[in-house]
Amino acid sequence: MGLVYFLWTNFKVLRNERLAKRTLVFGAFLILALLLILPLLPEEFPSAPIALAYMFVGRYVADKHQMTKMGIAASTGFAFHSNWRVFGLGLLCMLASVIIVAVPLVYLAFLRG
């Protein structure tokens, strides 16, 4: 969820409304698909491939459509955020992700008895 938030925010700052909207739509679709698929996977299914695919897609989108670190440093219109701000927002996104994923899974486990 944090990945979607950070990509969306960067597109908003870059004033690319089309890709900002696409990021939200595809991100919501991906999160919903994961919520529907995860309960159907076997217990021993490794989570690493899902996380790696998610990160790979996010990195690809950022590299292809957003500014590089050197581009930001060279620009006069953009600046870096503090590491503490990024860390704090990352923690909030992680907490939101846990809630969004864990609550439905716990509910499904409760229904199964």
JSON list of C-alpha atoms in Angstrom, two decimals:
[
{"chain": "A", "resi": 1, "resn": "MET", "atom": "CA", "xyz": [0.00, 0.00, 0.00]},
{"chain": "A", "resi": 2, "resn": "GLY", "atom": "CA", "xyz": [2.91, 2.31, 0.73]},
{"chain": "A", "resi": 3, "resn": "LEU", "atom": "CA", "xyz": [4.21, 1.78, -2.77]},
{"chain": "A", "resi": 4, "resn": "VAL", "atom": "CA", "xyz": [0.93, 2.96, -4.28]},
{"chain": "A", "resi": 5, "resn": "TYR", "atom": "CA", "xyz": [0.87, 5.99, -1.96]},
{"chain": "A", "resi": 6, "resn": "PHE", "atom": "CA", "xyz": [4.43, 7.09, -2.75]},
{"chain": "A", "resi": 7, "resn": "LEU", "atom": "CA", "xyz": [4.03, 6.61, -6.51]},
{"chain": "A", "resi": 8, "resn": "TRP", "atom": "CA", "xyz": [0.72, 8.51, -6.44]},
{"chain": "A", "resi": 9, "resn": "THR", "atom": "CA", "xyz": [2.23, 11.36, -4.40]},
{"chain": "A", "resi": 10, "resn": "ASN", "atom": "CA", "xyz": [5.19, 11.67, -6.75]},
{"chain": "A", "resi": 11, "resn": "PHE", "atom": "CA", "xyz": [2.91, 11.81, -9.79]},
{"chain": "A", "resi": 12, "resn": "LYS", "atom": "CA", "xyz": [0.83, 14.53, -8.08]},
{"chain": "A", "resi": 13, "resn": "VAL", "atom": "CA", "xyz": [3.97, 16.58, -7.36]},
{"chain": "A", "resi": 14, "resn": "LEU", "atom": "CA", "xyz": [5.06, 16.12, -10.98]},
{"chain": "A", "resi": 15, "resn": "ARG", "atom": "CA", "xyz": [1.57, 17.32, -12.03]},
{"chain": "A", "resi": 16, "resn": "ASN", "atom": "CA", "xyz": [0.91, 14.12, -13.96]},
{"chain": "A", "resi": 17, "resn": "GLU", "atom": "CA", "xyz": [-2.76, 13.65, -13.12]},
{"chain": "A", "resi": 18, "resn": "ARG", "atom": "CA", "xyz": [-3.27, 10.87, -15.66]},
{"chain": "A", "resi": 19, "resn": "LEU", "atom": "CA", "xyz": [-0.62, 8.59, -14.14]},
{"chain": "A", "resi": 20, "resn": "ALA", "atom": "CA", "xyz": [-1.60, 9.60, -10.59]},
{"chain": "A", "resi": 21, "resn": "LYS", "atom": "CA", "xyz": [-5.14, 8.40, -11.27]},
{"chain": "A", "resi": 22, "resn": "ARG", "atom": "CA", "xyz": [-3.90, 5.22, -12.98]},
{"chain": "A", "resi": 23, "resn": "THR", "atom": "CA", "xyz": [-1.69, 4.50, -9.99]},
{"chain": "A", "resi": 24, "resn": "LEU", "atom": "CA", "xyz": [-4.67, 4.67, -7.63]},
{"chain": "A", "resi": 25, "resn": "VAL", "atom": "CA", "xyz": [-6.88, 2.55, -9.88]},
{"chain": "A", "resi": 26, "resn": "PHE", "atom": "CA", "xyz": [-4.30, -0.16, -10.58]},
{"chain": "A", "resi": 27, "resn": "GLY", "atom": "CA", "xyz": [-3.05, -0.05, -6.99]},
{"chain": "A", "resi": 28, "resn": "ALA", "atom": "CA", "xyz": [-6.56, -0.54, -5.60]},
{"chain": "A", "resi": 29, "resn": "PHE", "atom": "CA", "xyz": [-7.17, -3.36, -8.09]},
{"chain": "A", "resi": 30, "resn": "LEU", "atom": "CA", "xyz": [-3.91, -5.07, -7.09]},
{"chain": "A", "resi": 31, "resn": "ILE", "atom": "CA", "xyz": [-4.65, -4.78, -3.37]},
{"chain": "A", "resi": 32, "resn": "LEU", "atom": "CA", "xyz": [-8.19, -6.10, -3.88]},
{"chain": "A", "resi": 33, "resn": "ALA", "atom": "CA", "xyz": [-6.88, -8.98, -6.02]},
{"chain": "A", "resi": 34, "resn": "LEU", "atom": "CA", "xyz": [-4.37, -9.88, -3.30]},
{"chain": "A", "resi": 35, "resn": "LEU", "atom": "CA", "xyz": [-7.08, -9.79, -0.64]},
{"chain": "A", "resi": 36, "resn": "LEU", "atom": "CA", "xyz": [-9.18, -12.18, -2.71]},
{"chain": "A", "resi": 37, "resn": "ILE", "atom": "CA", "xyz": [-6.34, -14.52, -3.71]},
{"chain": "A", "resi": 38, "resn": "LEU", "atom": "CA", "xyz": [-4.34, -14.77, -0.46]},
{"chain": "A", "resi": 39, "resn": "PRO", "atom": "CA", "xyz": [-6.94, -16.79, 1.47]},
{"chain": "A", "resi": 40, "resn": "LEU", "atom": "CA", "xyz": [-7.08, -19.32, -1.37]},
{"chain": "A", "resi": 41, "resn": "LEU", "atom": "CA", "xyz": [-3.34, -20.01, -1.42]},
{"chain": "A", "resi": 42, "resn": "PRO", "atom": "CA", "xyz": [-1.95, -22.99, 0.50]},
{"chain": "A", "resi": 43, "resn": "GLU", "atom": "CA", "xyz": [-0.45, -22.27, 3.93]},
{"chain": "A", "resi": 44, "resn": "GLU", "atom": "CA", "xyz": [3.05, -23.21, 2.75]},
{"chain": "A", "resi": 45, "resn": "PHE", "atom": "CA", "xyz": [2.95, -20.83, -0.24]},
{"chain": "A", "resi": 46, "resn": "PRO", "atom": "CA", "xyz": [5.94, -18.45, 0.09]},
{"chain": "A", "resi": 47, "resn": "SER", "atom": "CA", "xyz": [5.11, -14.76, 0.33]},
{"chain": "A", "resi": 48, "resn": "ALA", "atom": "CA", "xyz": [8.45, -13.60, -1.09]},
{"chain": "A", "resi": 49, "resn": "PRO", "atom": "CA", "xyz": [7.49, -13.96, -4.79]},
{"chain": "A", "resi": 50, "resn": "ILE", "atom": "CA", "xyz": [4.41, -11.78, -4.28]},
{"chain": "A", "resi": 51, "resn": "ALA", "atom": "CA", "xyz": [6.39, -9.10, -2.43]},
{"chain": "A", "resi": 52, "resn": "LEU", "atom": "CA", "xyz": [9.21, -9.17, -5.00]},
{"chain": "A", "resi": 53, "resn": "ALA", "atom": "CA", "xyz": [6.78, -8.86, -7.93]},
{"chain": "A", "resi": 54, "resn": "TYR", "atom": "CA", "xyz": [5.04, -5.93, -6.19]},
{"chain": "A", "resi": 55, "resn": "MET", "atom": "CA", "xyz": [8.37, -4.17, -5.60]},
{"chain": "A", "resi": 56, "resn": "PHE", "atom": "CA", "xyz": [9.62, -4.91, -9.14]},
{"chain": "A", "resi": 57, "resn": "VAL", "atom": "CA", "xyz": [6.52, -3.34, -10.71]},
{"chain": "A", "resi": 58, "resn": "GLY", "atom": "CA", "xyz": [6.77, -0.29, -8.44]},
{"chain": "A", "resi": 59, "resn": "ARG", "atom": "CA", "xyz": [10.45, 0.20, -9.22]},
{"chain": "A", "resi": 60, "resn": "TYR", "atom": "CA", "xyz": [9.76, -0.15, -12.95]},
{"chain": "A", "resi": 61, "resn": "VAL", "atom": "CA", "xyz": [7.00, 2.48, -12.84]},
{"chain": "A", "resi": 62, "resn": "ALA", "atom": "CA", "xyz": [9.17, 4.88, -10.83]},
{"chain": "A", "resi": 63, "resn": "ASP", "atom": "CA", "xyz": [12.20, 4.43, -13.10]},
{"chain": "A", "resi": 64, "resn": "LYS", "atom": "CA", "xyz": [10.16, 4.80, -16.29]},
{"chain": "A", "resi": 65, "resn": "HIS", "atom": "CA", "xyz": [7.81, 7.67, -15.37]},
{"chain": "A", "resi": 66, "resn": "GLN", "atom": "CA", "xyz": [9.31, 9.63, -12.47]},
{"chain": "A", "resi": 67, "resn": "MET", "atom": "CA", "xyz": [12.39, 11.77, -11.91]},
{"chain": "A", "resi": 68, "resn": "THR", "atom": "CA", "xyz": [15.75, 10.28, -10.97]},
{"chain": "A", "resi": 69, "resn": "LYS", "atom": "CA", "xyz": [17.61, 11.31, -7.85]},
{"chain": "A", "resi": 70, "resn": "MET", "atom": "CA", "xyz": [20.07, 13.26, -10.01]},
{"chain": "A", "resi": 71, "resn": "GLY", "atom": "CA", "xyz": [17.19, 14.95, -11.81]},
{"chain": "A", "resi": 72, "resn": "ILE", "atom": "CA", "xyz": [15.67, 16.08, -8.53]},
{"chain": "A", "resi": 73, "resn": "ALA", "atom": "CA", "xyz": [19.03, 17.35, -7.25]},
{"chain": "A", "resi": 74, "resn": "ALA", "atom": "CA", "xyz": [19.61, 19.31, -10.48]},
{"chain": "A", "resi": 75, "resn": "SER", "atom": "CA", "xyz": [16.12, 20.84, -10.58]},
{"chain": "A", "resi": 76, "resn": "THR", "atom": "CA", "xyz": [15.12, 24.11, -8.97]},
{"chain": "A", "resi": 77, "resn": "GLY", "atom": "CA", "xyz": [11.44, 23.18, -8.66]},
{"chain": "A", "resi": 78, "resn": "PHE", "atom": "CA", "xyz": [11.79, 19.97, -6.65]},
{"chain": "A", "resi": 79, "resn": "ALA", "atom": "CA", "xyz": [13.46, 19.02, -3.38]},
{"chain": "A", "resi": 80, "resn": "PHE", "atom": "CA", "xyz": [14.06, 15.92, -1.30]},
{"chain": "A", "resi": 81, "resn": "HIS", "atom": "CA", "xyz": [12.02, 15.14, 1.81]},
{"chain": "A", "resi": 82, "resn": "SER", "atom": "CA", "xyz": [13.77, 14.32, 5.06]},
{"chain": "A", "resi": 83, "resn": "ASN", "atom": "CA", "xyz": [14.57, 10.68, 5.73]},
{"chain": "A", "resi": 84, "resn": "TRP", "atom": "CA", "xyz": [12.52, 10.89, 8.94]},
{"chain": "A", "resi": 85, "resn": "ARG", "atom": "CA", "xyz": [9.44, 11.99, 7.02]},
{"chain": "A", "resi": 86, "resn": "VAL", "atom": "CA", "xyz": [9.82, 9.13, 4.55]},
{"chain": "A", "resi": 87, "resn": "PHE", "atom": "CA", "xyz": [10.44, 6.70, 7.41]},
{"chain": "A", "resi": 88, "resn": "GLY", "atom": "CA", "xyz": [7.33, 7.89, 9.30]},
{"chain": "A", "resi": 89, "resn": "LEU", "atom": "CA", "xyz": [5.10, 7.75, 6.23]},
{"chain": "A", "resi": 90, "resn": "GLY", "atom": "CA", "xyz": [6.50, 4.30, 5.46]},
{"chain": "A", "resi": 91, "resn": "LEU", "atom": "CA", "xyz": [5.55, 3.11, 8.95]},
{"chain": "A", "resi": 92, "resn": "LEU", "atom": "CA", "xyz": [2.04, 4.53, 8.60]},
{"chain": "A", "resi": 93, "resn": "CYS", "atom": "CA", "xyz": [1.62, 2.83, 5.23]},
{"chain": "A", "resi": 94, "resn": "MET", "atom": "CA", "xyz": [2.87, -0.46, 6.69]},
{"chain": "A", "resi": 95, "resn": "LEU", "atom": "CA", "xyz": [0.38, -0.20, 9.55]},
{"chain": "A", "resi": 96, "resn": "ALA", "atom": "CA", "xyz": [-2.45, 0.56, 7.11]},
{"chain": "A", "resi": 97, "resn": "SER", "atom": "CA", "xyz": [-1.41, -2.41, 4.96]},
{"chain": "A", "resi": 98, "resn": "VAL", "atom": "CA", "xyz": [-1.41, -4.74, 7.94]},
{"chain": "A", "resi": 99, "resn": "ILE", "atom": "CA", "xyz": [-4.88, -3.55, 8.94]},
{"chain": "A", "resi": 100, "resn": "ILE", "atom": "CA", "xyz": [-6.26, -3.81, 5.41]},
{"chain": "A", "resi": 101, "resn": "VAL", "atom": "CA", "xyz": [-4.87, -7.32, 4.91]},
{"chain": "A", "resi": 102, "resn": "ALA", "atom": "CA", "xyz": [-5.12, -8.75, 8.43]},
{"chain": "A", "resi": 103, "resn": "VAL", "atom": "CA", "xyz": [-8.67, -7.70, 9.32]},
{"chain": "A", "resi": 104, "resn": "PRO", "atom": "CA", "xyz": [-10.33, -9.52, 6.39]},
{"chain": "A", "resi": 105, "resn": "LEU", "atom": "CA", "xyz": [-8.12, -12.59, 6.90]},
{"chain": "A", "resi": 106, "resn": "VAL", "atom": "CA", "xyz": [-8.96, -12.76, 10.62]},
{"chain": "A", "resi": 107, "resn": "TYR", "atom": "CA", "xyz": [-12.63, -12.32, 9.77]},
{"chain": "A", "resi": 108, "resn": "LEU", "atom": "CA", "xyz": [-12.47, -15.17, 7.24]},
{"chain": "A", "resi": 109, "resn": "ALA", "atom": "CA", "xyz": [-10.71, -17.38, 9.79]},
{"chain": "A", "resi": 110, "resn": "PHE", "atom": "CA", "xyz": [-13.44, -16.53, 12.31]},
{"chain": "A", "resi": 111, "resn": "LEU", "atom": "CA", "xyz": [-16.15, -17.49, 9.80]},
{"chain": "A", "resi": 112, "resn": "ARG", "atom": "CA", "xyz": [-14.48, -20.83, 9.12]},
{"chain": "A", "resi": 113, "resn": "GLY", "atom": "CA", "xyz": [-14.54, -21.56, 12.83]}
]
